[in-house]
Tab-separated table of C-alpha atoms in Angstrom:
chain	number	residue	atom	x	y	z
A	1	MET	CA	-25.716	35.380	4.295
A	2	ALA	CA	-26.759	36.791	7.620
A	3	ASN	CA	-23.694	38.633	7.872
A	4	ARG	CA	-24.210	40.280	4.778
A	5	LEU	CA	-27.661	41.138	6.341
A	6	VAL	CA	-26.102	42.418	9.882
A	7	MET	CA	-24.009	44.875	7.817
A	8	LEU	CA	-27.052	45.842	5.803
A	9	LEU	CA	-28.889	46.651	9.027
A	10	VAL	CA	-25.734	48.264	10.507
A	11	SER	CA	-25.436	50.593	7.400
A	12	LEU	CA	-28.917	51.618	7.202
A	13	LEU	CA	-29.713	52.429	11.238
A	14	SER	CA	-25.953	54.527	10.486
A	15	TYR	CA	-27.956	56.049	7.470
A	16	LEU	CA	-30.814	56.770	9.211
A	17	LEU	CA	-29.258	58.064	12.422
A	18	PHE	CA	-26.064	60.254	11.403
A	19	ASP	CA	-27.475	61.949	7.879
A	20	GLY	CA	-30.705	63.796	9.357
A	21	SER	CA	-31.268	65.330	5.630
A	22	ALA	CA	-32.580	62.470	4.565
A	23	ALA	CA	-33.958	60.878	7.989
A	24	VAL	CA	-36.708	58.848	7.197
A	25	THR	CA	-39.388	57.885	9.877
A	26	PHE	CA	-41.665	54.656	9.801
A	27	SER	CA	-44.534	54.339	11.341
A	28	SER	CA	-47.319	51.513	11.863
A	29	LYS	CA	-50.563	51.179	13.801
A	30	LEU	CA	-51.259	48.110	16.061
A	31	ILE	CA	-54.355	46.728	16.171
A	32	HIS	CA	-55.512	44.300	18.708
A	33	ARG	CA	-57.909	41.880	17.504
A	34	PHE	CA	-60.423	42.269	19.560
A	35	SER	CA	-60.796	45.303	20.127
A	36	ASP	CA	-63.316	47.919	18.981
A	37	GLU	CA	-61.667	49.165	15.788
A	38	ALA	CA	-61.072	45.628	14.624
A	39	LYS	CA	-64.941	44.585	14.763
A	40	GLU	CA	-65.599	48.245	13.085
A	41	ARG	CA	-63.101	46.619	10.356
A	42	TRP	CA	-65.053	43.590	10.531
A	43	ILE	CA	-68.275	44.643	9.323
A	44	SER	CA	-66.864	47.546	6.785
A	45	ARG	CA	-65.444	44.870	5.056
A	46	GLY	CA	-68.345	42.639	4.607
A	47	GLY	CA	-67.738	40.077	7.465
A	48	ASN	CA	-70.826	38.542	8.917
A	49	ALA	CA	-72.660	40.085	11.360
A	50	SER	CA	-73.861	37.376	13.841
A	51	VAL	CA	-70.034	36.458	14.667
A	52	ALA	CA	-69.509	40.692	15.167
A	53	GLY	CA	-72.111	40.922	17.516
A	54	MET	CA	-70.404	37.617	19.498
A	55	TRP	CA	-67.131	40.084	19.874
A	56	PRO	CA	-66.439	40.386	23.511
A	57	LYS	CA	-66.322	43.532	25.443
A	58	LYS	CA	-63.349	44.370	27.280
A	59	GLU	CA	-61.748	43.106	30.508
A	60	SER	CA	-64.692	40.619	30.431
A	61	VAL	CA	-64.500	37.125	31.466
A	62	GLU	CA	-65.271	36.264	27.699
A	63	PHE	CA	-62.445	38.049	26.892
A	64	MET	CA	-60.459	37.062	28.915
A	65	ASP	CA	-60.795	33.202	27.931
A	66	LEU	CA	-60.205	34.115	23.965
A	67	LEU	CA	-56.560	35.343	25.090
A	68	LEU	CA	-55.813	32.212	26.954
A	69	LEU	CA	-57.297	30.304	24.646
A	70	ASN	CA	-55.474	31.855	21.913
A	71	ASP	CA	-51.787	31.690	23.579
A	72	LEU	CA	-52.400	28.381	24.510
A	73	LYS	CA	-52.668	27.601	20.984
A	74	ARG	CA	-49.552	29.674	20.218
A	75	GLN	CA	-47.988	27.709	22.691
A	76	LYS	CA	-49.074	24.348	21.298
A	77	MET	CA	-47.929	25.167	17.705
A	78	ARG	CA	-44.852	25.922	18.825
A	79	VAL	CA	-44.157	23.081	20.833
A	80	ASP	CA	-45.174	20.916	17.806
A	81	LEU	CA	-42.953	22.642	15.478
A	82	GLN	CA	-39.901	22.299	17.852
A	83	SER	CA	-40.686	18.720	18.296
A	84	SER	CA	-41.322	18.296	14.488
A	85	ASN	CA	-37.545	19.421	13.711
A	86	LYS	CA	-35.885	17.151	16.365
A	87	SER	CA	-35.009	13.784	16.687
A	88	GLN	CA	-37.302	11.499	18.730
A	89	TYR	CA	-33.843	10.463	21.018
A	90	GLN	CA	-30.717	11.919	21.915
A	91	LEU	CA	-29.122	8.806	22.151
A	92	LEU	CA	-29.469	4.882	21.283
A	93	PHE	CA	-27.908	2.095	22.469
A	94	PRO	CA	-27.909	-1.630	22.817
A	95	SER	CA	-30.467	-3.014	25.072
A	96	GLN	CA	-27.661	-4.767	26.615
A	97	GLY	CA	-25.161	-1.187	26.916
A	98	SER	CA	-23.464	0.607	25.252
A	99	HIS	CA	-19.920	-1.425	25.984
A	100	THR	CA	-18.157	-2.837	23.410
A	101	LEU	CA	-16.097	-5.652	24.047
A	102	TYR	CA	-12.611	-6.851	22.565
A	103	PHE	CA	-11.051	-10.721	22.518
A	104	GLY	CA	-7.473	-10.300	21.118
A	105	ASN	CA	-6.077	-12.759	18.463
A	106	GLN	CA	-8.990	-15.322	19.242
A	107	PHE	CA	-11.716	-13.260	17.700
A	108	TYR	CA	-9.448	-11.526	14.385
A	109	TRP	CA	-8.895	-8.016	16.888
A	110	LEU	CA	-12.203	-6.975	16.292
A	111	HIS	CA	-14.838	-5.174	18.708
A	112	TYR	CA	-17.950	-6.377	19.696
A	113	THR	CA	-21.378	-5.924	21.457
A	114	TRP	CA	-24.344	-7.465	22.552
A	115	ILE	CA	-27.246	-6.800	20.671
A	116	ASP	CA	-30.800	-8.208	20.777
A	117	ILE	CA	-33.098	-9.421	17.815
A	118	GLY	CA	-37.015	-10.218	17.238
A	119	THR	CA	-39.229	-11.445	19.295
A	120	PRO	CA	-38.876	-13.056	21.926
A	121	ASN	CA	-36.076	-11.510	21.460
A	122	VAL	CA	-32.853	-13.330	21.057
A	123	SER	CA	-29.093	-12.197	21.884
A	124	PHE	CA	-25.818	-11.610	19.613
A	125	LEU	CA	-22.152	-10.881	19.744
A	126	VAL	CA	-21.624	-8.711	16.542
A	127	ALA	CA	-18.768	-6.936	15.304
A	128	LEU	CA	-18.795	-3.304	14.664
A	129	ASP	CA	-17.807	-2.403	11.235
A	130	ALA	CA	-18.279	0.998	9.705
A	131	GLY	CA	-16.854	-0.387	6.785
A	132	SER	CA	-19.903	-2.484	5.729
A	133	ASN	CA	-23.894	-1.720	5.527
A	134	ILE	CA	-25.872	-4.968	6.274
A	135	LEU	CA	-26.306	-6.045	9.815
A	136	TRP	CA	-26.303	-9.874	9.077
A	137	VAL	CA	-26.420	-12.960	11.829
A	138	PRO	CA	-26.148	-16.932	11.791
A	139	CYS	CA	-29.725	-17.847	10.526
A	140	GLN	CA	-30.666	-21.269	9.389
A	141	CYS	CA	-27.362	-21.701	9.241
A	142	ILE	CA	-25.926	-24.255	5.655
A	143	GLU	CA	-22.600	-23.203	7.184
A	144	CYS	CA	-21.860	-21.440	10.097
A	145	ALA	CA	-18.767	-20.796	12.313
A	146	PRO	CA	-19.186	-23.193	15.180
A	147	LEU	CA	-21.788	-21.489	18.052
A	148	SER	CA	-20.843	-23.039	21.336
A	149	ALA	CA	-18.602	-21.660	24.009
A	150	SER	CA	-16.353	-24.444	24.441
A	151	ASN	CA	-14.867	-23.217	21.272
A	152	TYR	CA	-13.796	-20.168	22.659
A	153	THR	CA	-11.664	-19.549	25.636
A	154	SER	CA	-13.306	-15.987	26.160
A	155	LEU	CA	-17.017	-17.074	26.223
A	156	GLU	CA	-19.013	-17.951	29.258
A	157	ARG	CA	-22.476	-18.659	26.978
A	158	ASP	CA	-23.156	-20.021	23.496
A	159	LEU	CA	-23.896	-18.098	20.467
A	160	SER	CA	-27.057	-17.831	19.032
A	161	GLU	CA	-28.291	-18.804	15.645
A	162	PHE	CA	-31.715	-16.709	14.729
A	163	ASP	CA	-34.704	-18.325	13.205
A	164	PRO	CA	-36.802	-15.935	11.696
A	165	THR	CA	-40.216	-18.799	11.380
A	166	ILE	CA	-39.953	-18.214	15.639
A	167	SER	CA	-39.709	-14.207	16.214
A	168	SER	CA	-43.431	-12.629	15.742
A	169	SER	CA	-42.128	-9.352	14.626
A	170	SER	CA	-40.156	-10.876	11.293
A	171	LYS	CA	-41.114	-10.538	7.814
A	172	ASN	CA	-39.363	-11.415	5.006
A	173	LEU	CA	-37.823	-8.318	2.839
A	174	SER	CA	-39.714	-9.153	-0.875
A	175	CYS	CA	-37.751	-8.226	-3.610
A	176	GLY	CA	-40.228	-6.146	-5.318
A	177	ASP	CA	-39.118	-4.017	-1.633
A	178	GLN	CA	-37.709	-0.330	-2.789
A	179	LEU	CA	-34.847	-1.719	0.033
A	180	CYS	CA	-33.848	-4.460	-1.975
A	181	LYS	CA	-31.945	-4.306	-5.136
A	182	PRO	CA	-32.782	-5.360	-8.434
A	183	HIS	CA	-31.604	-9.677	-8.405
A	184	SER	CA	-31.122	-11.664	-11.072
A	185	ASN	CA	-31.966	-14.899	-8.475
A	186	CYS	CA	-35.549	-12.948	-7.721
A	187	LYS	CA	-38.333	-15.442	-9.856
A	188	SER	CA	-40.990	-13.233	-8.410
A	189	LEU	CA	-40.994	-9.764	-7.171
A	190	LYS	CA	-42.629	-11.504	-3.704
A	191	ASP	CA	-39.591	-13.378	-3.382
A	192	PRO	CA	-37.150	-12.725	-0.360
A	193	CYS	CA	-34.587	-10.730	-1.159
A	194	PRO	CA	-31.256	-12.478	-1.256
A	195	TYR	CA	-28.091	-10.713	-0.386
A	196	ILE	CA	-24.516	-10.921	-1.150
A	197	ALA	CA	-21.779	-8.820	1.191
A	198	GLN	CA	-18.114	-9.580	-0.025
A	199	TYR	CA	-15.465	-8.327	2.081
A	200	ALA	CA	-11.420	-7.509	1.600
A	201	SER	CA	-10.548	-10.588	3.252
A	202	GLN	CA	-9.456	-13.235	0.879
A	203	ASP	CA	-12.842	-15.122	-0.015
A	204	THR	CA	-14.662	-13.736	2.918
A	205	THR	CA	-18.315	-13.696	2.828
A	206	SER	CA	-21.644	-13.886	4.372
A	207	SER	CA	-25.062	-14.461	2.276
A	208	GLY	CA	-28.661	-15.647	3.105
A	209	TYR	CA	-31.697	-13.130	2.605
A	210	LEU	CA	-32.959	-9.950	4.299
A	211	VAL	CA	-35.803	-10.120	6.749
A	212	GLU	CA	-37.709	-7.289	8.254
A	213	ASP	CA	-37.211	-6.999	12.321
A	214	VAL	CA	-36.504	-5.282	15.893
A	215	LEU	CA	-34.043	-3.963	17.057
A	216	HIS	CA	-33.971	-3.812	20.853
A	217	LEU	CA	-32.441	-0.553	21.911
A	218	ALA	CA	-31.641	1.842	25.478
A	219	SER	CA	-32.230	5.455	24.636
A	220	VAL	CA	-31.316	8.784	26.570
A	221	SER	CA	-33.581	11.713	25.216
A	222	ASN	CA	-33.930	15.392	26.349
A	223	TYR	CA	-37.753	14.677	27.238
A	224	ALA	CA	-37.809	11.182	28.977
A	225	SER	CA	-35.580	9.104	31.242
A	226	LYS	CA	-33.373	5.712	30.125
A	227	SER	CA	-36.479	3.582	28.052
A	228	SER	CA	-36.430	0.610	26.147
A	229	VAL	CA	-36.706	0.950	22.116
A	230	GLN	CA	-37.712	-1.396	19.572
A	231	ALA	CA	-36.621	0.155	16.005
A	232	SER	CA	-37.532	-2.064	12.791
A	233	VAL	CA	-34.368	-2.349	10.747
A	234	ILE	CA	-33.156	-4.811	8.243
A	235	ILE	CA	-31.379	-7.766	8.599
A	236	GLY	CA	-29.554	-10.605	6.703
A	237	CYS	CA	-30.360	-13.714	7.624
A	238	GLY	CA	-26.804	-15.185	7.188
A	239	ARG	CA	-27.414	-18.365	5.807
A	240	LYS	CA	-23.843	-19.232	4.653
A	241	GLN	CA	-20.248	-17.409	5.445
A	242	THR	CA	-16.678	-18.131	3.903
A	243	GLY	CA	-13.489	-17.466	4.245
A	244	SER	CA	-12.466	-15.589	8.067
A	245	TYR	CA	-15.724	-15.960	9.548
A	246	LEU	CA	-15.506	-19.619	9.788
A	247	ASP	CA	-12.113	-19.317	11.189
A	248	GLY	CA	-12.843	-16.574	14.095
A	249	ALA	CA	-13.717	-13.567	12.757
A	250	ALA	CA	-17.585	-11.827	13.741
A	251	PRO	CA	-18.543	-16.250	14.355
A	252	ASP	CA	-22.092	-14.590	15.979
A	253	GLY	CA	-22.633	-11.940	13.287
A	254	LEU	CA	-22.048	-8.459	12.313
A	255	MET	CA	-22.984	-4.618	12.476
A	256	GLY	CA	-22.782	-2.544	9.354
A	257	LEU	CA	-22.395	1.045	10.200
A	258	GLY	CA	-21.489	2.605	7.003
A	259	LEU	CA	-23.681	5.059	4.874
A	260	GLY	CA	-26.345	2.606	3.169
A	261	ASP	CA	-30.235	2.320	3.003
A	262	ILE	CA	-30.102	-0.560	5.075
A	263	SER	CA	-27.424	0.033	7.742
A	264	VAL	CA	-28.996	0.953	10.960
A	265	PRO	CA	-27.863	4.543	11.787
A	266	THR	CA	-29.515	4.931	8.109
A	267	LEU	CA	-32.544	3.433	9.170
A	268	LEU	CA	-32.399	4.763	12.671
A	269	ALA	CA	-32.428	8.716	11.438
A	270	LYS	CA	-34.396	7.929	8.530
A	271	ALA	CA	-37.446	6.517	11.387
A	272	GLY	CA	-36.984	10.007	13.247
A	273	PHE	CA	-35.483	8.308	16.177
A	274	ILE	CA	-31.703	10.040	16.137
A	275	PRO	CA	-29.986	12.478	14.256
A	276	ASN	CA	-28.335	11.124	11.701
A	277	SER	CA	-24.858	10.425	13.812
A	278	PHE	CA	-23.132	7.747	15.893
A	279	SER	CA	-20.039	7.510	18.173
A	280	ILE	CA	-17.448	4.477	18.791
A	281	CYS	CA	-14.669	4.844	21.320
A	282	PHE	CA	-12.059	1.929	21.825
A	283	ASP	CA	-10.085	2.679	25.391
A	284	GLU	CA	-7.222	1.324	25.802
A	285	ASN	CA	-8.249	-1.532	28.001
A	286	ASP	CA	-9.495	-3.245	25.667
A	287	SER	CA	-13.336	-2.232	25.950
A	288	GLY	CA	-15.210	0.967	24.303
A	289	ARG	CA	-19.120	2.365	23.582
A	290	ILE	CA	-21.320	2.498	21.163
A	291	PHE	CA	-23.681	5.717	20.831
A	292	PHE	CA	-26.307	6.126	17.706
A	293	GLY	CA	-27.248	9.908	17.955
A	294	ASP	CA	-24.307	11.320	19.228
A	295	GLN	CA	-22.445	14.235	17.279
A	296	GLY	CA	-19.569	14.606	19.862
A	297	PRO	CA	-18.987	17.225	21.861
A	298	ALA	CA	-19.005	21.204	20.450
A	299	SER	CA	-14.703	21.225	21.072
A	300	GLN	CA	-14.060	18.109	19.056
A	301	GLN	CA	-12.023	18.764	15.999
A	302	SER	CA	-13.042	17.480	12.272
A	303	THR	CA	-13.116	16.530	8.603
A	304	PRO	CA	-15.553	16.456	5.693
A	305	PHE	CA	-15.849	12.830	4.032
A	306	LEU	CA	-15.763	13.322	0.723
A	307	PRO	CA	-17.857	11.445	-2.156
A	308	ILE	CA	-16.770	10.121	-5.221
A	309	GLY	CA	-18.766	11.354	-8.046
A	310	GLU	CA	-21.536	12.721	-6.501
A	311	LYS	CA	-22.506	9.606	-3.785
A	312	TYR	CA	-21.071	9.503	-0.071
A	313	ASP	CA	-20.888	5.652	-0.287
A	314	THR	CA	-18.103	4.987	2.973
A	315	TYR	CA	-16.187	6.721	5.432
A	316	PHE	CA	-13.408	8.297	3.571
A	317	VAL	CA	-10.653	11.072	4.644
A	318	GLU	CA	-8.013	12.908	2.817
A	319	VAL	CA	-4.380	12.723	5.061
A	320	GLU	CA	-3.146	15.903	4.161
A	321	SER	CA	0.260	14.519	5.615
A	322	TYR	CA	1.971	11.284	7.244
A	323	CYS	CA	4.112	12.446	10.426
A	324	VAL	CA	6.984	10.060	12.443
A	325	GLY	CA	7.202	12.530	15.894
A	326	SER	CA	7.725	16.276	14.801
A	327	SER	CA	9.050	14.645	11.292
A	328	CYS	CA	6.002	14.790	8.660
A	329	LEU	CA	6.992	13.131	5.274
A	330	GLN	CA	7.113	15.456	1.748
A	331	GLN	CA	4.229	14.391	-0.141
A	332	SER	CA	2.834	11.759	2.385
A	333	GLY	CA	-1.247	13.067	1.222
A	334	PHE	CA	-3.312	10.664	0.045
A	335	LYS	CA	-7.472	9.212	0.986
A	336	ALA	CA	-8.099	6.975	3.485
A	337	LEU	CA	-11.127	4.693	5.009
A	338	VAL	CA	-11.783	5.019	7.850
A	339	ASP	CA	-12.931	1.692	9.369
A	340	SER	CA	-13.728	0.073	12.757
A	341	GLY	CA	-13.876	-3.173	11.209
A	342	SER	CA	-9.860	-3.095	9.949
A	343	SER	CA	-7.879	-3.840	13.184
A	344	PHE	CA	-4.917	-2.305	12.473
A	345	THR	CA	-3.988	1.168	9.965
A	346	PHE	CA	-2.692	0.830	6.386
A	347	LEU	CA	-0.542	3.429	4.247
A	348	PRO	CA	-0.238	2.879	0.328
A	349	THR	CA	2.033	1.029	-0.597
A	350	ASN	CA	4.423	4.495	-1.758
A	351	VAL	CA	3.970	6.404	1.544
A	352	TYR	CA	5.054	2.968	3.588
A	353	ASP	CA	8.453	3.043	1.844
A	354	ASN	CA	9.410	6.373	2.767
A	355	VAL	CA	8.320	5.506	6.329
A	356	ILE	CA	10.249	2.017	6.352
A	357	SER	CA	13.384	4.278	4.864
A	358	LYS	CA	14.870	6.892	7.188
A	359	GLY	CA	17.915	5.322	8.499
A	360	PHE	CA	16.812	3.971	11.831
A	361	THR	CA	18.245	0.683	12.974
A	362	VAL	CA	15.713	-0.607	15.390
A	363	PHE	CA	11.867	0.449	14.828
A	364	CYS	CA	8.212	-0.507	15.287
A	365	LEU	CA	6.046	-0.392	13.481
A	366	THR	CA	2.167	0.498	13.911
A	367	VAL	CA	1.262	0.584	10.298
A	368	MET	CA	1.237	-2.044	7.710
A	369	PRO	CA	1.666	-1.286	3.812
A	370	ALA	CA	-1.870	-1.442	1.671
A	371	ASP	CA	-2.764	-2.437	-1.866
A	372	GLY	CA	-4.043	0.514	-3.888
A	373	ASP	CA	-3.533	4.272	-3.909
A	374	PHE	CA	-5.649	4.272	-0.247
A	375	GLY	CA	-5.164	3.692	3.102
A	376	ILE	CA	-7.284	2.656	6.207
A	377	ILE	CA	-7.172	4.100	9.532
A	378	GLY	CA	-8.157	1.319	11.793
A	379	GLN	CA	-8.592	0.833	15.636
A	380	ASN	CA	-5.336	1.152	16.564
A	381	PHE	CA	-5.515	4.886	15.304
A	382	MET	CA	-8.626	5.268	16.681
A	383	MET	CA	-7.744	3.960	20.577
A	384	GLY	CA	-8.165	6.227	23.082
A	385	HIS	CA	-10.719	8.637	20.919
A	386	ARG	CA	-14.941	9.475	20.475
A	387	MET	CA	-14.453	9.255	17.035
A	388	VAL	CA	-18.013	10.831	15.637
A	389	PHE	CA	-19.416	9.688	12.393
A	390	ASP	CA	-21.572	12.668	11.536
A	391	ARG	CA	-23.307	11.672	8.996
A	392	GLU	CA	-26.183	14.409	8.773
A	393	ASN	CA	-23.146	16.851	8.377
A	394	PHE	CA	-20.620	14.723	5.977
A	395	LYS	CA	-18.010	14.615	8.324
A	396	LEU	CA	-16.120	12.662	10.809
A	397	GLY	CA	-15.272	14.133	14.624
A	398	TRP	CA	-13.255	13.132	16.835
A	399	SER	CA	-11.829	14.046	20.377
A	400	LEU	CA	-9.528	12.665	23.399
A	401	SER	CA	-12.002	10.225	25.181
A	402	ASN	CA	-11.690	7.770	28.162
A	403	CYS	CA	-14.815	5.901	26.748
A	404	GLU	CA	-17.201	6.707	29.595
A	405	ASP	CA	-20.733	5.656	29.425
A	406	VAL	CA	-21.876	9.474	28.371
A	407	SER	CA	-25.750	7.840	28.100
A	408	ASP	CA	-25.600	8.476	32.728
A	409	ARG	CA	-22.213	10.470	32.657
A	410	THR	CA	-20.551	6.911	34.819
A	411	HIS	CA	-17.862	5.735	33.851
A	412	VAL	CA	-17.923	1.429	33.632
A	413	HIS	CA	-14.420	-0.434	33.625
A	414	LEU	CA	-14.690	-3.838	32.010
A	415	VAL	CA	-11.940	-6.646	32.890
A	416	PRO	CA	-10.373	-6.777	29.256
A	417	PRO	CA	-10.423	-10.822	28.364
A	418	PRO	CA	-7.093	-12.592	26.933
A	419	ASP	CA	-5.462	-11.890	23.533
A	420	GLY	CA	-2.769	-13.359	22.131
A	421	GLY	CA	-0.812	-14.512	19.219
A	422	SER	CA	0.779	-12.562	16.332
A	423	PRO	CA	-1.824	-10.464	14.359
A	424	THR	CA	-2.754	-10.930	11.051
A	425	PRO	CA	-5.277	-7.059	9.741
A	426	LEU	CA	-9.063	-8.142	9.113
A	427	PRO	CA	-9.975	-4.793	6.963
A	428	THR	CA	-13.472	-5.348	6.037
A	429	ASN	CA	-14.018	-2.692	3.402
A	430	GLU	CA	-16.986	-4.541	2.316
A	431	GLN	CA	-17.851	-5.012	-1.758
A	432	GLN	CA	-21.774	-5.453	-1.094
A	433	SER	CA	-24.269	-6.117	-3.350
A	434	THR	CA	-28.370	-7.314	-3.549
A	435	SER	CA	-28.037	-8.309	-7.154
A	436	ASN	CA	-24.572	-9.870	-8.498
A	437	ALA	CA	-21.928	-8.491	-5.726
A	438	SER	CA	-20.755	-5.182	-7.774
A	439	THR	CA	-18.140	-3.084	-6.139
A	440	VAL	CA	-19.356	-0.504	-4.211
A	441	SER	CA	-17.960	2.728	-4.767
A	442	PRO	CA	-16.182	4.662	-1.947
A	443	ALA	CA	-16.164	7.724	-0.699
A	444	THR	CA	-13.023	10.559	0.187
A	445	GLY	CA	-12.168	13.416	2.433
A	446	LYS	CA	-10.164	16.215	3.675
A	447	ARG	CA	-8.110	17.188	7.323
A	448	GLY	CA	-10.629	20.433	8.689
A	449	SER	CA	-8.168	22.062	10.934
A	450	SER	CA	-7.625	24.721	9.240
A	451	LYS	CA	-11.343	24.719	8.375
A	452	SER	CA	-11.897	24.863	11.688
A	453	SER	CA	-9.839	27.491	12.982
A	454	ALA	CA	-11.388	29.650	10.098
A	455	LEU	CA	-15.197	29.166	10.897
A	456	SER	CA	-13.994	30.335	14.466
A	457	ILE	CA	-12.890	33.118	13.019
A	458	LEU	CA	-16.160	33.573	10.884
A	459	GLN	CA	-17.743	33.432	14.407
A	460	LEU	CA	-16.571	35.501	16.066
A	461	HIS	CA	-16.914	38.143	13.438
A	462	SER	CA	-21.083	37.240	12.981
A	463	LEU	CA	-20.527	37.804	17.369
A	464	PHE	CA	-18.653	41.248	16.795
A	465	LEU	CA	-20.736	42.356	14.553
A	466	GLN	CA	-24.218	41.444	16.110
A	467	MET	CA	-23.065	42.967	19.212
A	468	SER	CA	-22.405	46.208	17.497
A	469	LEU	CA	-26.048	46.293	15.833
A	470	LEU	CA	-27.139	46.014	19.843
A	471	ILE	CA	-25.340	48.468	20.901
A	472	LEU	CA	-26.458	50.794	18.252
A	473	LEU	CA	-29.980	49.464	18.888
A	474	ILE	CA	-29.715	50.857	22.249
A	475	CYS	CA	-28.280	53.934	21.251
A	476	LEU	CA	-31.585	54.724	19.173
A	477	PHE	CA	-33.803	54.124	21.068
A	478	GLN	CA	-32.504	55.027	24.620
A	479	PRO	CA	-34.960	57.960	26.205
A	480	SER	CA	-33.506	61.283	25.778
A	481	ASP	CA	-33.162	63.503	29.282
């Protein structure tokens, strides 16, 4: 649309310049708001005479004061407008730091970060999962994983259990709240909202009730230096865990980073803290970074998320083809869930079968077969990349990265904890509900390399037209000799 307008302007100006027989001159008289002519027009149109009597004389002190006051008001309006269109913070990250941790086999090959919640704040080591929505922690436990550090060789301190009754900032999310989906077990709208989160690993669930409390974060913004932020979020009081959550996966809780209404990125964006985006980065030293509000570098590649039906529920993309080295398989396109909660990458069975039937005597696979028609892009394919989940524009961005701390531009090197043992995957694309554990519909997407190239051409074309218009205007208004 912008290009069409520019071309229309160029055509119009060219017509006026070079077709003298049809040339038209437009003119308009400018009147200063405090001039004598403005005063006369005010009175002639029935304006209050007493106001006209206070009309400032040109070049007087009162005249200058009014001009200054008017300028200040206009500047304030401009600043207020700009502020209202921008998020409060450029980046947010957990108050204990943006770094993520990886403990190998002992904690099911997932990536974790320390977060603080409640008042007074309590620390939790939560797994990061882009395939689910709920932030839950062990809470008033009926059945939870062991929390003592003596049970885990990689930990130097005990893990925590949350008690909402001790936190002065905690309150139950009621069944009547719009964030609580209708639940058959609610006897009253005032009852606490229950939740049941089901995950892809067999018999792996977390259940309890939802509370509202504060998540402690640190900020980086364009307007202020680093500061602390307390954001209101929804937390699952995980009273009972089953399956893998009792065997070492996420013993101290899990942070869902999905597109659901109660996920942390969603709530931070709705509150105006950040742009509706976040990034995660896993490096080869078994550490990484997470930043809320990060929209990635301008040079990143991207591909859109595609919905199923009309909804975006999870981060699905479309894989056009699968290549090994320089050899690409024919008819190997498929849809894949981008999931930081899955340690490994899974291919649909038909694609996987084509990969392993290439006639190699010895080969090493970093992929596994998946049940169903879609695959999973897991942590091992994200390694060494800054993965940007741009929820505002519904696209996935990625760029090569050493996972430096972009908040203060310093590099932080973490000693990786020991790992070992043979891997067992934990894909955690959550099937979650606050009602009767109904299935959440997934979403899908497309590669964007060709689209990015087309966009660059359009941008260059637009720039060329704008430069042409600028040259034309300069010629038009250049004073004659």
